[in-house]
PDB file of C-alpha atoms and ligand atoms in Angstrom:
ATOM      1  CA  MET A   1     -12.575  34.520  54.402  1.00  0.00           C
ATOM      2  CA  ASN A   2      -8.829  35.651  54.390  1.00  0.00           C
ATOM      3  CA  ALA A   3      -7.305  35.879  51.224  1.00  0.00           C
ATOM      4  CA  GLY A   4      -4.155  35.030  52.603  1.00  0.00           C
ATOM      5  CA  PRO A   5      -1.056  37.627  51.875  1.00  0.00           C
ATOM      6  CA  SER A   6      -1.965  38.246  48.088  1.00  0.00           C
ATOM      7  CA  THR A   7       0.560  39.033  44.718  1.00  0.00           C
ATOM      8  CA  PRO A   8       3.126  41.825  45.080  1.00  0.00           C
ATOM      9  CA  PRO A   9       2.843  44.621  42.119  1.00  0.00           C
ATOM     10  CA  HIS A  10       5.186  44.553  39.572  1.00  0.00           C
ATOM     11  CA  ILE A  11       6.297  46.946  38.803  1.00  0.00           C
ATOM     12  CA  GLY A  12       8.743  47.850  34.531  1.00  0.00           C
ATOM     13  CA  VAL A  13      11.324  49.482  34.263  1.00  0.00           C
ATOM     14  CA  PHE A  14      13.199  50.123  31.494  1.00  0.00           C
ATOM     15  CA  ASP A  15      15.557  53.136  30.401  1.00  0.00           C
ATOM     16  CA  SER A  16      19.083  52.983  27.658  1.00  0.00           C
ATOM     17  CA  GLY A  17      21.231  51.430  29.790  1.00  0.00           C
ATOM     18  CA  ILE A  18      22.253  51.723  33.728  1.00  0.00           C
ATOM     19  CA  GLY A  19      20.920  55.326  34.534  1.00  0.00           C
ATOM     20  CA  GLY A  20      17.886  54.225  35.442  1.00  0.00           C
ATOM     21  CA  LEU A  21      18.787  52.218  38.519  1.00  0.00           C
ATOM     22  CA  SER A  22      18.871  55.887  39.570  1.00  0.00           C
ATOM     23  CA  VAL A  23      15.613  55.623  40.069  1.00  0.00           C
ATOM     24  CA  LEU A  24      15.528  51.950  40.811  1.00  0.00           C
ATOM     25  CA  ARG A  25      17.946  52.066  43.834  1.00  0.00           C
ATOM     26  CA  ARG A  26      15.290  54.251  45.461  1.00  0.00           C
ATOM     27  CA  LEU A  27      12.385  52.084  44.673  1.00  0.00           C
ATOM     28  CA  ARG A  28      13.798  49.038  46.098  1.00  0.00           C
ATOM     29  CA  ARG A  29      14.595  51.215  49.256  1.00  0.00           C
ATOM     30  CA  GLU A  30      10.863  53.228  49.369  1.00  0.00           C
ATOM     31  CA  MET A  31       9.033  50.319  47.403  1.00  0.00           C
ATOM     32  CA  PRO A  32      10.821  46.850  49.145  1.00  0.00           C
ATOM     33  CA  GLN A  33       8.064  44.834  48.812  1.00  0.00           C
ATOM     34  CA  CYS A  34       7.537  45.251  45.278  1.00  0.00           C
ATOM     35  CA  ALA A  35       8.650  42.840  41.890  1.00  0.00           C
ATOM     36  CA  VAL A  36      10.584  44.510  39.734  1.00  0.00           C
ATOM     37  CA  SER A  37      11.722  43.550  36.174  1.00  0.00           C
ATOM     38  CA  TYR A  38      14.182  46.217  34.770  1.00  0.00           C
ATOM     39  CA  ILE A  39      15.539  46.934  31.393  1.00  0.00           C
ATOM     40  CA  ALA A  40      18.443  48.520  30.542  1.00  0.00           C
ATOM     41  CA  ASP A  41      18.476  48.991  26.439  1.00  0.00           C
ATOM     42  CA  ASN A  42      22.047  48.622  26.737  1.00  0.00           C
ATOM     43  CA  ARG A  43      21.925  47.699  23.329  1.00  0.00           C
ATOM     44  CA  HIS A  44      20.376  51.160  21.900  1.00  0.00           C
ATOM     45  CA  LEU A  45      22.644  53.332  24.239  1.00  0.00           C
ATOM     46  CA  PRO A  46      22.303  56.629  23.707  1.00  0.00           C
ATOM     47  CA  TYR A  47      18.882  57.068  23.481  1.00  0.00           C
ATOM     48  CA  GLY A  48      19.520  60.876  23.506  1.00  0.00           C
ATOM     49  CA  ALA A  49      21.177  61.102  19.859  1.00  0.00           C
ATOM     50  CA  LYS A  50      17.434  58.965  18.281  1.00  0.00           C
ATOM     51  CA  THR A  51      14.632  60.741  16.814  1.00  0.00           C
ATOM     52  CA  PRO A  52      11.228  60.043  18.412  1.00  0.00           C
ATOM     53  CA  ALA A  53       9.495  58.323  15.603  1.00  0.00           C
ATOM     54  CA  TRP A  54      12.848  55.798  17.512  1.00  0.00           C
ATOM     55  CA  LEU A  55      12.365  56.443  20.877  1.00  0.00           C
ATOM     56  CA  VAL A  56       8.334  55.595  20.272  1.00  0.00           C
ATOM     57  CA  GLU A  57       8.740  52.092  18.121  1.00  0.00           C
ATOM     58  CA  ARG A  58      12.018  51.095  20.580  1.00  0.00           C
ATOM     59  CA  CYS A  59      10.610  51.808  23.456  1.00  0.00           C
ATOM     60  CA  SER A  60       6.734  50.131  23.249  1.00  0.00           C
ATOM     61  CA  ALA A  61       8.424  47.071  22.162  1.00  0.00           C
ATOM     62  CA  LEU A  62      10.066  47.253  25.571  1.00  0.00           C
ATOM     63  CA  THR A  63       6.503  48.234  27.077  1.00  0.00           C
ATOM     64  CA  GLN A  64       4.388  45.411  25.593  1.00  0.00           C
ATOM     65  CA  HIS A  65       7.781  43.014  26.860  1.00  0.00           C
ATOM     66  CA  LEU A  66       7.493  44.123  30.512  1.00  0.00           C
ATOM     67  CA  LEU A  67       3.157  43.833  30.852  1.00  0.00           C
ATOM     68  CA  GLU A  68       2.600  40.848  28.699  1.00  0.00           C
ATOM     69  CA  ARG A  69       6.755  38.500  29.212  1.00  0.00           C
ATOM     70  CA  ARG A  70       6.761  39.675  32.434  1.00  0.00           C
ATOM     71  CA  GLY A  71       3.432  40.559  34.158  1.00  0.00           C
ATOM     72  CA  ALA A  72       3.869  44.518  34.802  1.00  0.00           C
ATOM     73  CA  ILE A  73       1.336  46.395  36.172  1.00  0.00           C
ATOM     74  CA  LEU A  74       2.095  49.531  36.475  1.00  0.00           C
ATOM     75  CA  VAL A  75       5.286  50.907  33.830  1.00  0.00           C
ATOM     76  CA  LEU A  76       8.392  53.699  35.538  1.00  0.00           C
ATOM     77  CA  VAL A  77       9.819  54.839  31.796  1.00  0.00           C
ATOM     78  CA  ALA A  78      13.681  56.064  34.642  1.00  0.00           C
ATOM     79  CA  CYS A  79      14.692  57.976  31.297  1.00  0.00           C
ATOM     80  CA  ASN A  80      14.272  61.539  30.739  1.00  0.00           C
ATOM     81  CA  THR A  81      14.790  61.853  27.020  1.00  0.00           C
ATOM     82  CA  ALA A  82      11.691  58.446  26.761  1.00  0.00           C
ATOM     83  CA  THR A  83       9.658  60.317  28.433  1.00  0.00           C
ATOM     84  CA  THR A  84       9.733  63.698  26.833  1.00  0.00           C
ATOM     85  CA  HIS A  85       9.611  62.015  23.045  1.00  0.00           C
ATOM     86  CA  THR A  86       7.303  58.486  24.513  1.00  0.00           C
ATOM     87  CA  ILE A  87       5.056  58.751  27.293  1.00  0.00           C
ATOM     88  CA  GLY A  88       1.671  60.493  25.933  1.00  0.00           C
ATOM     89  CA  ALA A  89       2.520  57.536  22.599  1.00  0.00           C
ATOM     90  CA  LEU A  90       2.538  54.426  25.482  1.00  0.00           C
ATOM     91  CA  ARG A  91      -0.645  56.329  27.413  1.00  0.00           C
ATOM     92  CA  ALA A  92      -2.683  56.195  24.705  1.00  0.00           C
ATOM     93  CA  ARG A  93      -1.270  52.557  23.458  1.00  0.00           C
ATOM     94  CA  TRP A  94      -2.495  51.575  26.768  1.00  0.00           C
ATOM     95  CA  PRO A  95      -4.752  53.767  28.316  1.00  0.00           C
ATOM     96  CA  GLY A  96      -5.438  50.961  31.286  1.00  0.00           C
ATOM     97  CA  VAL A  97      -1.541  50.707  32.331  1.00  0.00           C
ATOM     98  CA  PRO A  98      -0.477  53.755  34.382  1.00  0.00           C
ATOM     99  CA  PHE A  99       3.470  54.984  33.602  1.00  0.00           C
ATOM    100  CA  VAL A 100       4.981  56.767  35.287  1.00  0.00           C
ATOM    101  CA  GLY A 101       7.719  58.770  33.966  1.00  0.00           C
ATOM    102  CA  VAL A 102      11.306  60.763  34.830  1.00  0.00           C
ATOM    103  CA  GLU A 103      11.177  64.875  33.548  1.00  0.00           C
ATOM    104  CA  PRO A 104      13.657  66.716  34.097  1.00  0.00           C
ATOM    105  CA  GLY A 105      13.208  68.891  37.985  1.00  0.00           C
ATOM    106  CA  VAL A 106      12.665  72.371  36.351  1.00  0.00           C
ATOM    107  CA  LYS A 107       9.083  73.211  38.915  1.00  0.00           C
ATOM    108  CA  PRO A 108      11.571  72.146  42.440  1.00  0.00           C
ATOM    109  CA  ALA A 109      14.749  73.613  40.569  1.00  0.00           C
ATOM    110  CA  ILE A 110      13.148  77.161  40.611  1.00  0.00           C
ATOM    111  CA  ALA A 111      11.555  76.953  44.151  1.00  0.00           C
ATOM    112  CA  THR A 112      15.325  75.496  45.693  1.00  0.00           C
ATOM    113  CA  SER A 113      16.857  78.875  43.516  1.00  0.00           C
ATOM    114  CA  ARG A 114      18.141  81.732  45.820  1.00  0.00           C
ATOM    115  CA  ARG A 115      19.484  83.838  43.206  1.00  0.00           C
ATOM    116  CA  GLY A 116      17.691  82.769  39.735  1.00  0.00           C
ATOM    117  CA  ARG A 117      20.106  80.960  38.604  1.00  0.00           C
ATOM    118  CA  VAL A 118      19.296  77.844  37.048  1.00  0.00           C
ATOM    119  CA  ALA A 119      21.068  75.397  34.693  1.00  0.00           C
ATOM    120  CA  VAL A 120      19.700  71.912  33.589  1.00  0.00           C
ATOM    121  CA  ILE A 121      21.657  69.287  32.127  1.00  0.00           C
ATOM    122  CA  ALA A 122      20.249  66.321  30.181  1.00  0.00           C
ATOM    123  CA  THR A 123      21.079  65.278  26.483  1.00  0.00           C
ATOM    124  CA  GLU A 124      20.397  66.996  23.531  1.00  0.00           C
ATOM    125  CA  ALA A 125      16.968  64.709  22.561  1.00  0.00           C
ATOM    126  CA  THR A 126      15.552  66.088  26.152  1.00  0.00           C
ATOM    127  CA  LEU A 127      17.031  69.575  25.575  1.00  0.00           C
ATOM    128  CA  GLN A 128      14.648  70.583  22.534  1.00  0.00           C
ATOM    129  CA  SER A 129      11.814  68.516  23.805  1.00  0.00           C
ATOM    130  CA  ALA A 130       8.510  70.644  23.889  1.00  0.00           C
ATOM    131  CA  ARG A 131       7.636  69.098  26.495  1.00  0.00           C
ATOM    132  CA  LEU A 132      10.776  70.739  28.534  1.00  0.00           C
ATOM    133  CA  ARG A 133       9.584  73.737  26.953  1.00  0.00           C
ATOM    134  CA  SER A 134       6.641  73.135  28.174  1.00  0.00           C
ATOM    135  CA  LEU A 135       8.122  72.792  31.728  1.00  0.00           C
ATOM    136  CA  ILE A 136      10.115  75.571  31.207  1.00  0.00           C
ATOM    137  CA  ASP A 137       6.870  78.043  29.846  1.00  0.00           C
ATOM    138  CA  GLU A 138       4.806  77.128  32.967  1.00  0.00           C
ATOM    139  CA  HIS A 139       7.954  77.063  35.936  1.00  0.00           C
ATOM    140  CA  GLY A 140      10.709  79.449  33.824  1.00  0.00           C
ATOM    141  CA  ARG A 141       9.498  83.116  34.527  1.00  0.00           C
ATOM    142  CA  ARG A 142      11.347  83.296  37.297  1.00  0.00           C
ATOM    143  CA  ALA A 143      14.411  81.836  36.539  1.00  0.00           C
ATOM    144  CA  GLU A 144      17.257  82.300  34.001  1.00  0.00           C
ATOM    145  CA  LEU A 145      18.108  79.218  32.716  1.00  0.00           C
ATOM    146  CA  ARG A 146      20.548  77.514  31.052  1.00  0.00           C
ATOM    147  CA  LEU A 147      20.173  74.396  28.629  1.00  0.00           C
ATOM    148  CA  GLN A 148      23.182  72.668  29.003  1.00  0.00           C
ATOM    149  CA  PRO A 149      23.450  69.740  26.427  1.00  0.00           C
ATOM    150  CA  CYS A 150      26.212  67.241  27.658  1.00  0.00           C
ATOM    151  CA  PRO A 151      27.398  65.357  24.622  1.00  0.00           C
ATOM    152  CA  GLY A 152      28.883  61.293  25.838  1.00  0.00           C
ATOM    153  CA  LEU A 153      28.298  61.301  29.591  1.00  0.00           C
ATOM    154  CA  ALA A 154      25.504  59.181  29.614  1.00  0.00           C
ATOM    155  CA  ASP A 155      28.151  56.691  27.556  1.00  0.00           C
ATOM    156  CA  ALA A 156      30.895  57.376  29.899  1.00  0.00           C
ATOM    157  CA  VAL A 157      28.639  56.508  32.771  1.00  0.00           C
ATOM    158  CA  ASP A 158      27.519  53.290  31.619  1.00  0.00           C
ATOM    159  CA  ALA A 159      30.746  52.597  30.342  1.00  0.00           C
ATOM    160  CA  GLY A 160      32.220  52.936  34.085  1.00  0.00           C
ATOM    161  CA  ASP A 161      34.702  54.883  32.349  1.00  0.00           C
ATOM    162  CA  ASP A 162      35.889  57.304  34.886  1.00  0.00           C
ATOM    163  CA  ALA A 163      38.762  59.545  32.365  1.00  0.00           C
ATOM    164  CA  ALA A 164      36.038  60.358  30.580  1.00  0.00           C
ATOM    165  CA  ILE A 165      33.006  60.771  33.028  1.00  0.00           C
ATOM    166  CA  ASP A 166      36.327  63.268  34.530  1.00  0.00           C
ATOM    167  CA  ALA A 167      36.080  65.329  31.417  1.00  0.00           C
ATOM    168  CA  LEU A 168      33.471  65.341  31.056  1.00  0.00           C
ATOM    169  CA  VAL A 169      31.919  66.688  34.535  1.00  0.00           C
ATOM    170  CA  ASP A 170      35.523  69.044  34.536  1.00  0.00           C
ATOM    171  CA  GLU A 171      33.961  70.639  30.933  1.00  0.00           C
ATOM    172  CA  ALA A 172      30.253  71.035  32.445  1.00  0.00           C
ATOM    173  CA  CYS A 173      31.414  72.648  35.309  1.00  0.00           C
ATOM    174  CA  ALA A 174      33.218  74.854  33.852  1.00  0.00           C
ATOM    175  CA  GLU A 175      30.326  76.335  31.416  1.00  0.00           C
ATOM    176  CA  LEU A 176      27.944  75.954  34.406  1.00  0.00           C
ATOM    177  CA  VAL A 177      30.869  77.877  37.189  1.00  0.00           C
ATOM    178  CA  ALA A 178      31.204  80.580  34.639  1.00  0.00           C
ATOM    179  CA  ALA A 179      27.536  81.237  34.398  1.00  0.00           C
ATOM    180  CA  GLU A 180      27.166  81.349  38.593  1.00  0.00           C
ATOM    181  CA  VAL A 181      24.162  79.483  38.712  1.00  0.00           C
ATOM    182  CA  ASP A 182      23.692  78.304  41.868  1.00  0.00           C
ATOM    183  CA  THR A 183      20.928  75.119  41.029  1.00  0.00           C
ATOM    184  CA  VAL A 184      21.497  72.364  38.811  1.00  0.00           C
ATOM    185  CA  VAL A 185      18.969  70.124  37.230  1.00  0.00           C
ATOM    186  CA  LEU A 186      20.227  66.063  36.590  1.00  0.00           C
ATOM    187  CA  GLY A 187      18.383  65.910  34.168  1.00  0.00           C
ATOM    188  CA  CYS A 188      19.530  63.111  32.811  1.00  0.00           C
ATOM    189  CA  THR A 189      18.706  59.170  35.159  1.00  0.00           C
ATOM    190  CA  HIS A 190      22.631  58.521  34.532  1.00  0.00           C
ATOM    191  CA  TYR A 191      23.949  61.962  35.677  1.00  0.00           C
ATOM    192  CA  PRO A 192      22.725  61.390  39.712  1.00  0.00           C
ATOM    193  CA  LEU A 193      25.357  57.914  39.177  1.00  0.00           C
ATOM    194  CA  VAL A 194      28.079  61.190  39.359  1.00  0.00           C
ATOM    195  CA  ALA A 195      26.443  63.405  40.983  1.00  0.00           C
ATOM    196  CA  GLU A 196      29.043  63.526  44.169  1.00  0.00           C
ATOM    197  CA  ARG A 197      31.822  64.286  41.408  1.00  0.00           C
ATOM    198  CA  PHE A 198      29.848  67.487  40.123  1.00  0.00           C
ATOM    199  CA  ALA A 199      28.931  68.312  44.359  1.00  0.00           C
ATOM    200  CA  ARG A 200      33.104  68.606  44.302  1.00  0.00           C
ATOM    201  CA  ARG A 201      33.370  69.776  41.023  1.00  0.00           C
ATOM    202  CA  LEU A 202      30.778  73.306  41.377  1.00  0.00           C
ATOM    203  CA  GLY A 203      31.288  73.340  45.373  1.00  0.00           C
ATOM    204  CA  PRO A 204      29.146  73.390  48.507  1.00  0.00           C
ATOM    205  CA  ASP A 205      26.802  76.810  47.285  1.00  0.00           C
ATOM    206  CA  VAL A 206      24.719  74.953  43.850  1.00  0.00           C
ATOM    207  CA  VAL A 207      21.999  72.164  44.931  1.00  0.00           C
ATOM    208  CA  LEU A 208      21.393  69.577  42.536  1.00  0.00           C
ATOM    209  CA  ILE A 209      17.887  68.311  41.556  1.00  0.00           C
ATOM    210  CA  ASP A 210      17.606  65.155  41.202  1.00  0.00           C
ATOM    211  CA  THR A 211      13.090  63.951  41.182  1.00  0.00           C
ATOM    212  CA  ALA A 212      13.870  60.155  42.087  1.00  0.00           C
ATOM    213  CA  ASP A 213      12.348  60.510  45.791  1.00  0.00           C
ATOM    214  CA  ALA A 214       9.363  62.481  43.456  1.00  0.00           C
ATOM    215  CA  VAL A 215       8.766  59.991  41.206  1.00  0.00           C
ATOM    216  CA  CYS A 216       8.807  56.836  43.281  1.00  0.00           C
ATOM    217  CA  ARG A 217       6.071  58.749  45.807  1.00  0.00           C
ATOM    218  CA  ARG A 218       4.113  59.156  42.582  1.00  0.00           C
ATOM    219  CA  VAL A 219       4.703  55.420  41.509  1.00  0.00           C
ATOM    220  CA  ARG A 220       3.804  54.979  45.045  1.00  0.00           C
ATOM    221  CA  ALA A 221       0.216  56.700  44.832  1.00  0.00           C
ATOM    222  CA  LEU A 222      -0.657  54.797  41.333  1.00  0.00           C
ATOM    223  CA  LEU A 223      -0.201  51.883  43.463  1.00  0.00           C
ATOM    224  CA  PRO A 224      -0.418  51.462  46.721  1.00  0.00           C
ATOM    225  CA  VAL A 225       1.215  48.703  48.287  1.00  0.00           C
ATOM    226  CA  ALA A 226      -1.265  46.064  49.932  1.00  0.00           C
ATOM    227  CA  SER A 227      -1.747  46.862  53.597  1.00  0.00           C
ATOM    228  CA  ASP A 228      -0.684  42.739  53.923  1.00  0.00           C
ATOM    229  CA  ALA A 229       2.601  43.885  52.466  1.00  0.00           C
ATOM    230  CA  PRO A 230       5.072  43.587  55.229  1.00  0.00           C
ATOM    231  CA  ALA A 231       4.734  39.808  55.293  1.00  0.00           C
ATOM    232  CA  LEU A 232       5.000  39.568  51.832  1.00  0.00           C
ATOM    233  CA  GLY A 233       8.657  40.056  51.988  1.00  0.00           C
ATOM    234  CA  ARG A 234      10.949  41.884  50.102  1.00  0.00           C
ATOM    235  CA  GLY A 235       9.639  41.354  46.692  1.00  0.00           C
ATOM    236  CA  ALA A 236      11.278  39.485  43.297  1.00  0.00           C
ATOM    237  CA  LEU A 237      14.470  41.118  41.513  1.00  0.00           C
ATOM    238  CA  SER A 238      14.942  40.507  38.318  1.00  0.00           C
ATOM    239  CA  ILE A 239      17.606  42.243  35.770  1.00  0.00           C
ATOM    240  CA  GLU A 240      18.176  42.406  31.348  1.00  0.00           C
ATOM    241  CA  ALA A 241      20.600  44.108  29.378  1.00  0.00           C
ATOM    242  CA  THR A 242      19.665  44.383  25.844  1.00  0.00           C
ATOM    243  CA  GLY A 243      23.498  44.874  24.912  1.00  0.00           C
ATOM    244  CA  PRO A 244      26.112  43.815  27.418  1.00  0.00           C
ATOM    245  CA  VAL A 245      25.902  42.210  30.095  1.00  0.00           C
ATOM    246  CA  GLU A 246      28.836  43.032  32.418  1.00  0.00           C
ATOM    247  CA  GLY A 247      28.728  46.271  32.758  1.00  0.00           C
ATOM    248  CA  VAL A 248      25.280  46.370  33.838  1.00  0.00           C
ATOM    249  CA  GLN A 249      25.981  43.295  36.580  1.00  0.00           C
ATOM    250  CA  ARG A 250      29.278  45.445  37.383  1.00  0.00           C
ATOM    251  CA  ALA A 251      26.556  48.282  38.399  1.00  0.00           C
ATOM    252  CA  VAL A 252      23.531  46.682  39.291  1.00  0.00           C
ATOM    253  CA  GLU A 253      26.320  45.539  42.226  1.00  0.00           C
ATOM    254  CA  ARG A 254      28.063  48.487  42.624  1.00  0.00           C
ATOM    255  CA  TRP A 255      24.668  50.821  42.705  1.00  0.00           C
ATOM    256  CA  LEU A 256      21.872  47.845  44.269  1.00  0.00           C
ATOM    257  CA  GLY A 257      23.902  46.056  46.030  1.00  0.00           C
ATOM    258  CA  GLU A 258      21.381  43.335  45.583  1.00  0.00           C
ATOM    259  CA  ALA A 259      22.691  40.228  45.094  1.00  0.00           C
ATOM    260  CA  VAL A 260      21.306  39.387  41.304  1.00  0.00           C
ATOM    261  CA  GLN A 261      22.510  38.028  38.024  1.00  0.00           C
ATOM    262  CA  VAL A 262      21.518  39.808  35.369  1.00  0.00           C
ATOM    263  CA  VAL A 263      20.447  38.027  32.560  1.00  0.00           C
ATOM    264  CA  GLN A 264      20.803  38.355  28.600  1.00  0.00           C
ATOM    265  CA  SER A 265      17.168  39.823  26.705  1.00  0.00           C
ATOM    266  CA  ASP A 266      16.600  38.809  22.968  1.00  0.00           C
ATOM    267  CA  LEU A 267      15.055  42.224  22.131  1.00  0.00           C
TER     268      LEU A 267
HETATM  269  N1  LIG B 301      19.032  57.959  31.142  1.00  0.00           N
HETATM  270  C1  LIG B 301      18.301  58.046  30.205  1.00  0.00           C
HETATM  271  C2  LIG B 301      18.072  59.845  29.710  1.00  0.00           C
HETATM  272  O1  LIG B 301      17.177  60.335  31.281  1.00  0.00           O
HETATM  273  C3  LIG B 301      19.529  58.723  28.551  1.00  0.00           C
HETATM  274  C4  LIG B 301      20.853  58.274  28.525  1.00  0.00           C
HETATM  275  C5  LIG B 301      21.059  58.314  26.889  1.00  0.00           C
HETATM  276  O2  LIG B 301      20.694  57.602  26.597  1.00  0.00           O
HETATM  277  O3  LIG B 301      21.168  58.968  26.117  1.00  0.00           O
HETATM  278  O4  LIG B 301      17.722  60.800  29.472  1.00  0.00           O
END
């Protein structure tokens, strides 16, 4: 019996704002057949200043929405802060659902570093997490690791505030240059959106590590796209924002280049 083309797998994705678009743009390139629902939880930005308990409650509500109202069968937590503090609780609450998270690329950074001088730039909440501590314990012995917070940068990226972005990137890079690091982990999904500014300030000898490719490989491994998928065409993309829609709309046009109308969420 010919079953005809199957329904495209539906992936739910969320972040505190537009940062997750740095992962979503790769996902759309690598797995274009998949349908995706994305929540920009910008009403609650920044996640980096929230408590772990608050993050678990909020990320559970977003996950429930993606699974029950959007029909996602896999959830991609496109936020380092949310991953480090909530993915264990999400997996425990929905044991049958595959979850993929984003973590600072400590291991690839150490493998890449020529002189063993690595920095992780991330939110305070990520830098203070037990998960980062265990990544460092597991992989960090062969390098000198510098943990560099960058307060305000995720907010500035979300707001598209170029002057604030430049000032904050300058400030962080001055410290990274003084510390003579040769490899920098972009440990917040907002930061790859301004990677070229970091690259300009740090110079060509410093390698920037972004884990979006590895994250997409993990999604692909958990969610093999059906072999008849090319016949399905491009999967639908829906994007909702829990706070102001305009900035998210601008970011979607700029970073994804897809004609999607961002919808106001009631979450
Ligand atoms: N984009 C997020 C991350 O990867 C968090 C930014 C924030 O809301 O503080 O950590």
